[in-house]
Amino acid sequence: MTTALAPGRRSARLGGINPTFVRYELSRRFNRQTLIFMLLLPAVLYLALFNTGPQNARLPHGNFAAWMMLGIAVYGGAMAATSTAATISIEKTVGWLRMIKLSPLSPSAYIVVKILCSVLVAALPVAVVGVLGALTGAAADPAVWVAGLVVAWLGSAVFAALGITLGLAMKPEIVMHMPGLTMTALAFLGDLFIPLSGTMLEISRYTPMYGVGTLARYALTDGYTFNGDHNSLWGAVLNLVAWLFAFSFAASRRLAKSTNRM
Amino acid sequence: MPGAQPPAADLVGVTKRFTDARGNKFPAVDDVSFRIQPGEVVAFLGPNGAGKTTTIDMLLGLTKPDAGKITVFGVEPLAAARTGKVSVVLQTDGLLPELTVEATVRMVGSLHPNADVERAIARAGLTELRNRKVGACSGGEKQRLRFALALLPNPDFMVLDEPTAGMDVTARQEFWAAVRADAQRGMTVMFATHYLEEADRFADRVIMLDHGRILADGSTSDIRAAVAGRTVSAVVSAERAADAVAAVPGARVLETRGERVYFAADDSDALLRALLNSTDATDVEAAPRSLEDAFVAITQHAKEGIR
């Protein structure tokens, strides 16, 4: 006896995610103006800040320029991911999301595609800051370079999820201004630009960029700040996971709401 | 062996209320029930704000009804849409301007198992336009693109929400020719329109909706009969008007506005002759019935128990 395959419709795997869809989704992301802004801002910030370190700053596995490079890489990656993901605002406005809702692609799969593409775009600023670091005398163990830049890159997923939430919550003309402000504020709070200490450092530990920033620098600092405070590895991991979960949850809730007609 | 096929769409007592600017709730769709059998081509006819789009949104599962029940091929609407049994040409944009026509079809096609991108492009008449940016397409071209996207899952039932709004005559004809070809292959079609002529030419059945309620549901010929003829009006005294009406079977006075009397007649020519030959009527006018007249006529038929 032969086993005949049911002639019915093939069910979509992975919630409907497929390479063709991701490729087109990614190609939409490469807009010259936003790319220039995305790359220029972290580059300029790095060049302005890389030699502003405290006098005789010493780190276990590298120098201050490496510390700043990793901080700006996290910031640049986060910014790119947020602003890329926030363009979902336009998709909502033009009714593309309603069409997606009626397709076999599941809502959570759509969020995964959005995060994936935003993280891929975030590789560019991270790479640019890494190259600038190498050119301007950032020095660190090879493991610091690899672990630090990879964490800065992949950690941008947290901010892609934030970008989706912002994009769905706000109108396109407003949302385009949000990533710049929000990300810069979060970067200061997250101990990325200026070494924090005391109460500020304590507050910082609960903010979204602290986790990614601390993890990205962990191989460089072993968790120590310039003042000798210590940030625990698990605290940073917990921070990252908690914020990724929170932002992804908010993004799915927003997505479910925003396909209804106003 | 498959049993009796479930209806393509089955709506029972469907109601949807919205809240207006003053905070008052009003029914956009009010206790609507109808059933569409596989293979039917149904026009959903009504003026703007009649509740057509809201009904379509509920039929696709984009909006949940406040009361009543909807099934599409026997299942919940959103499930039918996501498995591609029903697909839609939405009235709202729904396209990404930065993509090309072909990229849009390929991107959406990648989501539907068994989608035939080339066939959809050809059937929607987009072969020449494949490399054009969506943002540069005309309204009619965009609509054909939406139609191509709707073809991708090989649906058994296609819903179109005012698909030809904003198209010129040629574009409209081309568009309907494409839809027709698919309807003839047995696809169930339901389209919303506010053009009576479109309903008349392309549908087998017309469901008329106004203020969220079904005014009439019948074959196209029923509707055509109700709309046939003209509205006659003239400046004439009440007695003379009564004389003319008495002389012409099926004629009656609808209303009097100032000096002008409005008539309804099954045979408008006979009424015109009577008015001009045997009364002192002046300023006699005969105008084709508007959609509103059709609504009035049909509601009256409905009240008299004729559908």
Coordinates of C-alpha atoms in Angstrom, one line a residue:
Chain A
M1 CA 0.0 0.0 0.0
T2 CA 1.2 3.4 -0.8
T3 CA 0.8 6.3 1.6
A4 CA -0.7 9.1 -0.3
L5 CA 0.1 12.6 0.9
A6 CA -3.0 14.6 1.7
P7 CA -3.5 16.9 -1.3
G8 CA -4.5 19.7 1.1
R9 CA -2.6 22.9 1.7
R10 CA 1.0 22.6 3.0
S11 CA 1.0 24.1 6.5
A12 CA 3.4 27.0 7.0
R13 CA 6.4 26.1 9.1
L14 CA 8.2 28.3 11.6
G15 CA 5.1 30.4 11.8
G16 CA 5.5 31.2 8.1
I17 CA 9.1 32.7 8.2
N18 CA 11.0 32.0 5.0
P19 CA 14.2 33.4 3.4
T20 CA 12.5 35.2 0.6
F21 CA 10.3 37.2 3.0
V22 CA 13.3 38.1 5.2
R23 CA 15.4 39.1 2.1
Y24 CA 12.8 41.5 0.9
E25 CA 12.1 42.8 4.4
L26 CA 15.8 43.4 4.8
S27 CA 16.2 45.1 1.4
R28 CA 13.6 47.6 2.4
R29 CA 15.7 48.7 5.3
F30 CA 18.6 50.1 3.3
N31 CA 17.7 53.7 2.9
R32 CA 20.6 56.0 2.2
Q33 CA 19.6 58.9 4.5
T34 CA 18.8 56.8 7.5
L35 CA 21.9 54.7 7.0
I36 CA 24.2 57.7 7.0
F37 CA 22.6 59.0 10.2
M38 CA 22.8 55.6 11.7
L39 CA 26.6 55.3 11.0
L40 CA 27.7 58.9 11.4
L41 CA 26.3 59.6 14.9
P42 CA 28.1 56.8 16.7
A43 CA 31.3 57.5 14.7
V44 CA 31.3 61.1 15.7
L45 CA 30.4 60.3 19.3
Y46 CA 33.2 57.8 19.5
L47 CA 35.8 60.2 18.1
A48 CA 34.6 62.9 20.6
L49 CA 34.8 60.6 23.6
F50 CA 37.5 58.0 23.1
N51 CA 40.3 59.9 24.9
T52 CA 38.2 61.5 27.6
G53 CA 39.1 58.8 30.1
P54 CA 39.9 59.4 33.8
Q55 CA 43.6 60.0 34.4
N56 CA 45.5 56.7 34.8
A57 CA 42.3 54.7 34.1
R58 CA 43.3 51.1 34.2
L59 CA 41.2 48.2 33.1
P60 CA 42.0 44.5 33.5
H61 CA 42.1 43.6 29.8
G62 CA 42.5 46.8 27.8
N63 CA 42.4 50.6 27.8
F64 CA 39.8 53.3 28.0
A65 CA 39.4 53.7 24.3
A66 CA 38.3 50.0 24.2
W67 CA 35.9 50.7 27.0
M68 CA 34.4 53.7 25.1
M69 CA 34.4 51.8 21.8
L70 CA 32.3 49.0 23.3
G71 CA 29.9 51.5 24.9
I72 CA 29.4 53.4 21.6
A73 CA 29.0 50.1 19.7
V74 CA 26.2 49.1 22.0
Y75 CA 24.7 52.6 21.6
G76 CA 25.1 52.6 17.8
G77 CA 23.7 49.1 17.5
A78 CA 20.7 49.9 19.7
M79 CA 20.0 53.1 17.9
A80 CA 20.1 51.4 14.5
A81 CA 17.9 48.5 15.7
T82 CA 15.3 50.8 17.3
S83 CA 15.0 53.2 14.4
T84 CA 14.8 50.3 11.9
A85 CA 12.2 48.5 13.9
A86 CA 10.2 51.7 14.5
T87 CA 9.5 52.0 10.8
I88 CA 6.7 49.4 11.5
S89 CA 4.8 52.6 12.2
I90 CA 4.5 53.2 8.5
E91 CA 3.4 49.7 7.9
K92 CA 0.6 50.2 10.3
T93 CA -0.4 53.5 8.7
V94 CA -0.5 52.1 5.2
G95 CA -2.5 49.0 6.2
W96 CA 0.3 46.5 5.4
L97 CA -0.1 45.0 8.9
R98 CA -3.7 44.2 8.2
M99 CA -2.6 42.3 5.1
I100 CA 0.0 40.4 7.1
K101 CA -2.6 39.5 9.7
L102 CA -4.6 37.8 7.0
S103 CA -1.6 35.8 5.8
P104 CA -0.3 32.6 7.2
L105 CA 2.6 34.5 8.9
S106 CA 1.8 34.4 12.6
P107 CA 2.0 37.7 14.6
S108 CA 4.9 36.4 16.7
A109 CA 6.7 35.2 13.6
Y110 CA 6.3 38.7 12.2
I111 CA 7.9 40.2 15.3
V112 CA 10.8 37.7 15.0
V113 CA 11.3 38.8 11.4
K114 CA 11.3 42.4 12.4
I115 CA 13.8 41.8 15.2
L116 CA 16.0 39.7 13.0
C117 CA 16.2 42.3 10.2
S118 CA 16.8 45.1 12.7
V119 CA 19.7 43.2 14.3
L120 CA 21.2 42.6 10.9
V121 CA 21.1 46.3 10.2
A122 CA 22.7 47.0 13.6
A123 CA 25.8 45.1 12.5
L124 CA 26.8 48.1 10.4
P125 CA 27.3 50.7 13.1
V126 CA 28.8 48.1 15.4
A127 CA 31.4 47.3 12.7
V128 CA 32.1 51.0 12.0
V129 CA 32.7 51.7 15.6
G130 CA 34.9 48.6 15.8
V131 CA 37.0 49.8 12.9
L132 CA 37.3 53.3 14.3
G133 CA 38.4 51.7 17.6
A134 CA 41.1 49.8 15.9
L135 CA 42.3 52.9 14.1
T136 CA 42.4 55.1 17.1
G137 CA 44.3 52.9 19.5
A138 CA 41.7 51.0 21.4
A139 CA 43.7 48.2 22.9
A140 CA 42.3 45.0 24.4
D141 CA 42.8 41.2 24.4
P142 CA 41.4 39.5 21.3
A143 CA 38.6 37.9 23.3
V144 CA 37.5 41.3 24.4
W145 CA 37.1 42.5 20.8
V146 CA 35.2 39.4 19.7
A147 CA 32.9 39.0 22.7
G148 CA 32.4 42.7 23.2
L149 CA 31.4 43.5 19.6
V150 CA 29.3 40.4 19.2
V151 CA 27.3 41.2 22.4
A152 CA 26.9 44.8 21.3
W153 CA 25.6 43.6 18.0
L154 CA 23.2 40.8 19.1
G155 CA 22.1 42.8 22.2
S156 CA 20.5 45.2 19.8
A157 CA 17.6 42.7 19.7
V158 CA 16.4 44.2 23.0
F159 CA 16.1 47.6 21.3
A160 CA 14.6 46.2 18.1
A161 CA 11.7 45.0 20.3
L162 CA 11.5 48.4 21.9
G163 CA 11.5 50.0 18.4
I164 CA 8.5 47.8 17.4
T165 CA 6.6 48.9 20.5
L166 CA 7.4 52.6 19.9
G167 CA 6.5 52.3 16.2
L168 CA 3.1 50.7 16.9
A169 CA 2.3 53.1 19.7
M170 CA 3.0 56.3 17.8
K171 CA 2.4 58.0 14.5
P172 CA 5.2 57.9 11.9
E173 CA 5.9 61.6 11.9
I174 CA 6.5 61.5 15.7
V175 CA 8.1 58.1 16.0
M176 CA 11.1 59.1 13.8
H177 CA 12.3 61.5 16.4
M178 CA 12.0 59.1 19.2
P179 CA 14.9 56.7 18.8
G180 CA 17.5 59.5 18.9
L181 CA 16.2 61.0 22.2
T182 CA 15.3 57.7 23.9
M183 CA 18.4 55.9 23.0
T184 CA 20.7 58.7 24.0
A185 CA 19.0 59.1 27.4
L186 CA 19.1 55.3 27.9
A187 CA 22.7 55.2 27.0
F188 CA 23.6 57.8 29.6
L189 CA 21.5 56.0 32.2
G190 CA 22.9 52.6 31.2
D191 CA 26.5 53.7 32.0
L192 CA 27.6 53.7 28.4
F193 CA 29.1 57.2 27.9
I194 CA 30.3 58.5 31.2
P195 CA 31.5 56.2 33.9
L196 CA 28.8 56.2 36.6
S197 CA 29.1 55.5 40.3
G198 CA 27.1 55.5 43.6
T199 CA 23.4 56.1 43.4
M200 CA 23.5 56.7 39.6
L201 CA 25.1 53.4 39.1
E202 CA 22.5 51.7 41.3
I203 CA 19.7 53.3 39.2
S204 CA 21.5 52.4 36.1
R205 CA 21.3 48.7 36.9
Y206 CA 17.6 48.8 36.3
T207 CA 17.7 50.5 32.9
P208 CA 17.5 48.7 29.6
M209 CA 20.9 49.5 28.2
Y210 CA 22.8 48.6 31.3
G211 CA 22.6 44.8 30.7
V212 CA 23.9 44.8 27.1
G213 CA 26.5 47.4 28.0
T214 CA 27.9 45.6 31.0
L215 CA 27.9 42.3 29.2
A216 CA 29.6 43.7 26.2
R217 CA 32.4 45.1 28.5
Y218 CA 32.6 42.2 30.8
A219 CA 35.6 40.5 29.1
L220 CA 37.3 43.9 29.2
T221 CA 36.5 44.9 32.8
D222 CA 35.8 41.6 34.6
G223 CA 32.8 43.6 35.8
Y224 CA 34.8 46.4 37.6
T225 CA 34.0 50.1 37.1
F226 CA 36.7 52.8 37.3
N227 CA 35.7 53.5 40.9
G228 CA 36.3 49.8 41.9
D229 CA 32.5 49.0 42.1
H230 CA 31.6 45.6 40.7
N231 CA 28.8 44.7 38.4
S232 CA 27.8 41.1 38.6
L233 CA 27.6 39.1 35.3
W234 CA 24.3 37.5 36.3
G235 CA 22.8 40.9 37.1
A236 CA 23.6 42.0 33.6
V237 CA 22.2 38.8 32.0
L238 CA 19.1 39.2 34.1
N239 CA 18.7 42.8 33.1
L240 CA 19.1 41.9 29.4
V241 CA 16.7 39.0 29.5
A242 CA 14.1 40.9 31.5
W243 CA 14.1 43.9 29.2
L244 CA 14.1 41.7 26.0
F245 CA 11.1 39.8 27.4
A246 CA 9.3 43.0 28.5
F247 CA 9.8 44.8 25.2
S248 CA 8.8 41.7 23.1
F249 CA 5.7 41.3 25.2
A250 CA 4.7 44.9 24.8
A251 CA 5.4 44.6 21.0
S252 CA 3.1 41.6 20.6
R253 CA 0.4 43.2 22.6
R254 CA 0.6 46.4 20.5
L255 CA 0.7 44.4 17.3
A256 CA -2.5 42.5 18.2
K257 CA -4.2 45.8 18.9
S258 CA -3.0 47.8 16.0
T259 CA -4.5 45.6 13.2
N260 CA -8.0 46.7 14.2
R261 CA -9.5 49.5 12.3
M262 CA -9.6 52.8 14.2
Chain B
M1 CA -16.6 11.7 0.2
P2 CA -17.2 15.3 1.0
G3 CA -20.6 16.0 2.4
A4 CA -22.7 19.1 1.7
Q5 CA -20.3 21.9 1.2
P6 CA -20.6 24.6 4.0
P7 CA -21.6 28.0 2.7
A8 CA -18.8 30.3 1.7
A9 CA -20.1 32.9 4.2
D10 CA -22.7 32.6 6.8
L11 CA -23.7 35.6 8.9
V12 CA -26.4 35.3 11.6
G13 CA -27.6 38.4 13.4
V14 CA -24.3 40.2 13.1
T15 CA -24.1 43.6 14.9
K16 CA -21.2 46.0 15.4
R17 CA -21.5 49.2 17.3
F18 CA -19.0 52.1 17.2
T19 CA -18.7 55.1 19.4
D20 CA -19.1 58.5 17.7
A21 CA -17.2 61.7 18.6
R22 CA -19.7 62.6 21.3
G23 CA -19.4 59.2 22.9
N24 CA -22.7 57.9 21.7
K25 CA -22.8 54.3 20.6
F26 CA -24.3 53.7 17.2
P27 CA -24.7 50.5 15.2
A28 CA -22.5 50.5 12.1
V29 CA -23.9 47.0 11.3
D30 CA -27.3 46.2 12.7
D31 CA -28.5 42.6 12.9
V32 CA -27.3 41.5 9.5
S33 CA -27.9 38.0 8.3
F34 CA -27.1 36.4 5.0
R35 CA -25.5 33.3 3.5
I36 CA -23.4 33.1 0.4
Q37 CA -23.2 29.7 -1.4
P38 CA -20.0 28.6 -3.1
G39 CA -19.8 29.9 -6.7
E40 CA -22.1 32.9 -6.2
V41 CA -21.1 36.3 -7.3
V42 CA -22.6 38.8 -4.9
A43 CA -22.6 42.6 -5.0
F44 CA -22.8 44.3 -1.6
L45 CA -24.4 47.6 -2.6
G46 CA -24.9 50.6 -0.5
P47 CA -23.9 54.3 -0.1
N48 CA -20.8 55.4 1.8
G49 CA -21.2 54.7 5.5
A50 CA -23.8 52.0 5.0
G51 CA -21.6 49.5 6.9
K52 CA -20.1 47.6 4.0
T53 CA -16.5 47.9 5.0
T54 CA -17.3 47.0 8.6
T55 CA -19.2 43.9 7.5
I56 CA -16.2 42.9 5.3
D57 CA -13.8 43.5 8.2
M58 CA -15.9 41.1 10.3
L59 CA -16.1 38.6 7.5
L60 CA -12.3 38.4 7.4
G61 CA -11.9 38.4 11.2
L62 CA -10.2 41.9 11.3
T63 CA -13.0 43.1 13.6
K64 CA -15.0 41.1 16.0
P65 CA -18.8 41.5 16.0
D66 CA -20.5 42.7 19.2
A67 CA -23.3 40.2 18.6
G68 CA -24.1 37.4 16.1
K69 CA -22.0 34.7 14.5
I70 CA -19.9 34.5 11.3
T71 CA -18.4 31.5 9.7
V72 CA -16.5 31.2 6.4
F73 CA -16.6 27.7 4.9
G74 CA -17.7 26.5 8.2
V75 CA -14.8 27.9 10.2
E76 CA -13.9 31.0 12.1
P77 CA -13.2 33.9 9.7
L78 CA -9.6 34.7 10.6
A79 CA -8.7 31.0 10.3
A80 CA -10.3 30.9 6.8
A81 CA -8.3 34.0 5.8
R82 CA -5.0 32.7 7.2
T83 CA -5.3 29.4 5.4
G84 CA -6.0 31.2 2.2
K85 CA -9.6 29.9 1.7
V86 CA -10.8 33.5 1.6
S87 CA -8.7 36.4 0.5
V88 CA -9.4 40.1 0.1
V89 CA -8.8 43.2 -1.9
L90 CA -9.0 45.8 0.7
Q91 CA -10.0 49.4 0.1
T92 CA -7.3 50.9 2.2
D93 CA -3.7 51.1 0.9
G94 CA -2.1 48.0 2.3
L95 CA 1.0 48.3 0.0
L96 CA 4.6 49.4 0.6
P97 CA 5.5 52.2 -1.7
E98 CA 9.3 51.5 -1.8
L99 CA 8.9 47.9 -3.2
T100 CA 8.5 47.1 -6.8
V101 CA 5.3 45.4 -8.1
E102 CA 7.1 42.1 -8.5
A103 CA 8.9 42.3 -5.2
T104 CA 5.5 42.9 -3.5
V105 CA 4.0 39.8 -5.1
R106 CA 7.1 37.7 -4.4
M107 CA 7.3 38.8 -0.8
V108 CA 3.6 38.1 0.0
G109 CA 3.8 35.0 -2.2
S110 CA 6.6 33.6 -0.1
L111 CA 4.1 33.5 2.8
H112 CA 1.5 31.3 1.1
P113 CA 2.4 27.7 0.5
N114 CA 1.7 26.7 -3.1
A115 CA 1.5 30.3 -4.3
D116 CA 2.2 30.8 -8.0
V117 CA 3.7 34.2 -8.3
E118 CA 4.0 34.3 -12.1
R119 CA 0.4 33.2 -12.6
A120 CA -0.9 35.9 -10.2
I121 CA 1.2 38.6 -12.0
A122 CA -0.1 37.4 -15.4
R123 CA -3.7 37.1 -14.3
A124 CA -3.8 40.6 -12.8
G125 CA -2.3 42.0 -15.9
L126 CA 0.9 43.2 -14.2
T127 CA 3.5 41.7 -16.5
E128 CA 4.4 45.0 -18.0
L129 CA 4.5 46.7 -14.6
R130 CA 6.6 44.2 -12.7
N131 CA 9.6 46.5 -12.2
R132 CA 7.7 49.6 -11.3
K133 CA 7.8 51.0 -7.8
V134 CA 4.5 50.6 -6.0
G135 CA 4.7 54.3 -5.1
A136 CA 4.7 55.2 -8.8
C137 CA 1.7 53.2 -9.7
S138 CA -1.7 54.7 -10.5
G139 CA -4.7 53.9 -8.4
G140 CA -5.9 51.3 -10.9
E141 CA -2.5 49.7 -11.1
K142 CA -2.3 49.4 -7.3
Q143 CA -5.7 47.9 -7.3
R144 CA -4.6 45.2 -9.8
L145 CA -1.6 44.6 -7.6
R146 CA -3.9 44.1 -4.6
F147 CA -5.9 41.7 -6.8
A148 CA -2.7 39.8 -7.7
L149 CA -1.9 39.5 -3.9
A150 CA -5.4 38.2 -3.3
L151 CA -4.9 35.5 -5.9
L152 CA -1.7 34.2 -4.4
P153 CA -3.3 31.7 -1.9
N154 CA -5.6 30.3 -4.7
P155 CA -8.7 31.3 -2.7
D156 CA -12.1 29.7 -3.0
F157 CA -13.7 33.0 -2.0
M158 CA -12.6 36.5 -2.8
V159 CA -13.9 39.6 -1.1
L160 CA -13.3 43.0 -2.7
D161 CA -14.0 46.2 -0.9
E162 CA -14.9 48.9 -3.5
P163 CA -12.2 47.6 -5.8
T164 CA -12.8 50.1 -8.6
A165 CA -13.1 53.3 -6.5
G166 CA -11.1 56.0 -8.2
M167 CA -10.5 54.1 -11.4
D168 CA -11.3 55.4 -14.9
V169 CA -13.6 53.6 -17.2
T170 CA -11.0 51.6 -19.0
A171 CA -9.2 50.6 -15.8
R172 CA -12.5 49.5 -14.4
Q173 CA -13.4 47.3 -17.3
E174 CA -9.9 45.7 -17.3
F175 CA -10.2 45.1 -13.6
W176 CA -13.6 43.4 -13.9
A177 CA -12.5 41.4 -16.9
A178 CA -9.8 39.9 -14.7
V179 CA -12.1 39.2 -11.7
R180 CA -14.7 37.7 -14.1
A181 CA -12.2 35.2 -15.5
D182 CA -11.7 33.9 -12.0
A183 CA -15.4 33.9 -11.1
Q184 CA -16.0 31.8 -14.2
R185 CA -13.6 29.2 -12.8
G186 CA -16.0 28.8 -9.9
M187 CA -14.5 31.2 -7.4
T188 CA -17.0 32.7 -5.0
V189 CA -16.9 36.5 -5.2
M190 CA -18.4 39.2 -3.0
F191 CA -17.7 42.8 -3.8
A192 CA -18.8 46.0 -2.2
T193 CA -19.7 48.9 -4.4
H194 CA -21.8 52.0 -4.5
Y195 CA -22.2 51.8 -8.2
L196 CA -25.5 50.2 -9.1
E197 CA -24.3 49.7 -12.6
E198 CA -21.4 47.6 -11.4
A199 CA -23.6 45.4 -9.3
D200 CA -25.9 45.0 -12.2
R201 CA -23.2 44.0 -14.6
F202 CA -21.1 41.7 -12.6
A203 CA -23.2 40.1 -9.9
D204 CA -25.8 37.4 -9.9
R205 CA -27.1 38.6 -6.6
V206 CA -27.3 41.9 -4.9
I207 CA -27.4 42.6 -1.1
M208 CA -28.4 46.2 -0.4
L209 CA -27.3 47.7 2.8
D210 CA -28.0 51.1 4.3
H211 CA -27.6 52.4 7.8
G212 CA -26.2 49.0 8.8
R213 CA -29.3 47.1 7.8
I214 CA -30.1 44.9 4.8
L215 CA -32.7 46.6 2.7
A216 CA -32.9 44.0 0.0
D217 CA -31.4 40.7 -0.9
G218 CA -32.3 39.3 -4.3
S219 CA -31.2 38.4 -7.8
T220 CA -29.9 41.2 -9.9
S221 CA -33.0 41.1 -12.1
D222 CA -35.2 41.8 -9.0
I223 CA -33.1 44.8 -8.3
R224 CA -33.1 45.9 -11.9
A225 CA -36.8 45.8 -12.0
A226 CA -37.0 47.9 -8.9
V227 CA -34.8 50.5 -10.4
A228 CA -36.1 50.5 -13.9
G229 CA -38.1 53.4 -15.0
R230 CA -37.8 57.1 -14.2
T231 CA -38.9 59.4 -11.6
V232 CA -41.4 61.8 -13.1
S233 CA -42.2 65.2 -11.6
A234 CA -44.1 68.3 -12.8
V235 CA -45.6 71.5 -11.6
V236 CA -49.3 70.6 -11.5
S237 CA -52.3 71.1 -9.3
A238 CA -53.3 68.3 -6.9
E239 CA -56.6 67.5 -8.6
R240 CA -55.0 67.3 -12.1
A241 CA -52.2 65.1 -10.6
A242 CA -54.9 62.8 -9.2
D243 CA -56.5 62.6 -12.6
A244 CA -53.3 61.7 -14.3
V245 CA -52.5 59.0 -11.7
A246 CA -56.0 57.6 -12.1
A247 CA -55.6 57.3 -15.9
V248 CA -52.3 55.4 -15.7
P249 CA -52.2 52.0 -14.1
G250 CA -49.4 51.6 -11.5
A251 CA -48.8 55.3 -11.1
R252 CA -49.0 57.1 -7.8
V253 CA -48.0 60.4 -6.2
L254 CA -44.9 60.1 -4.1
E255 CA -44.8 63.5 -2.6
T256 CA -45.4 67.2 -3.2
R257 CA -42.6 69.7 -2.7
G258 CA -44.0 73.3 -3.1
E259 CA -45.7 73.3 -6.5
R260 CA -43.9 70.3 -7.8
V261 CA -45.4 66.9 -7.6
Y262 CA -43.3 63.7 -7.7
F263 CA -44.7 60.5 -9.2
A264 CA -43.8 56.9 -9.2
A265 CA -44.9 54.8 -12.2
D266 CA -44.2 51.4 -13.6
D267 CA -44.6 52.9 -17.1
S268 CA -43.2 56.4 -17.0
D269 CA -43.8 57.0 -20.7
A270 CA -47.6 56.5 -20.2
L271 CA -47.6 58.8 -17.2
L272 CA -45.6 61.5 -19.2
R273 CA -48.1 61.3 -22.0
A274 CA -51.0 61.6 -19.6
L275 CA -49.5 64.6 -17.9
L276 CA -48.7 66.4 -21.1
N277 CA -51.9 65.5 -23.1
S278 CA -54.6 65.8 -20.5
T279 CA -53.4 68.1 -17.8
D280 CA -52.0 71.6 -17.6
A281 CA -48.8 70.3 -16.1
T282 CA -45.7 72.4 -16.8
D283 CA -42.0 71.9 -16.3
V284 CA -42.4 68.2 -16.7
E285 CA -39.2 66.3 -15.9
A286 CA -38.2 62.6 -16.1
A287 CA -35.0 61.6 -14.4
P288 CA -33.4 58.2 -14.2
R289 CA -33.9 56.7 -10.7
S290 CA -30.9 57.3 -8.4
L291 CA -29.6 54.7 -6.1
E292 CA -31.6 56.3 -3.3
D293 CA -34.8 56.0 -5.4
A294 CA -33.9 52.3 -5.8
F295 CA -33.6 52.0 -2.1
V296 CA -37.0 53.6 -1.6
A297 CA -38.6 51.4 -4.3
I298 CA -37.0 48.3 -2.9
T299 CA -38.0 49.0 0.7
Q300 CA -41.5 49.5 -0.5
H301 CA -41.5 46.3 -2.4
A302 CA -40.1 44.6 0.7
K303 CA -42.9 46.0 2.8
E304 CA -45.4 44.7 0.3
G305 CA -43.9 41.3 0.8
I306 CA -42.3 41.1 -2.7
R307 CA -38.6 40.5 -2.9

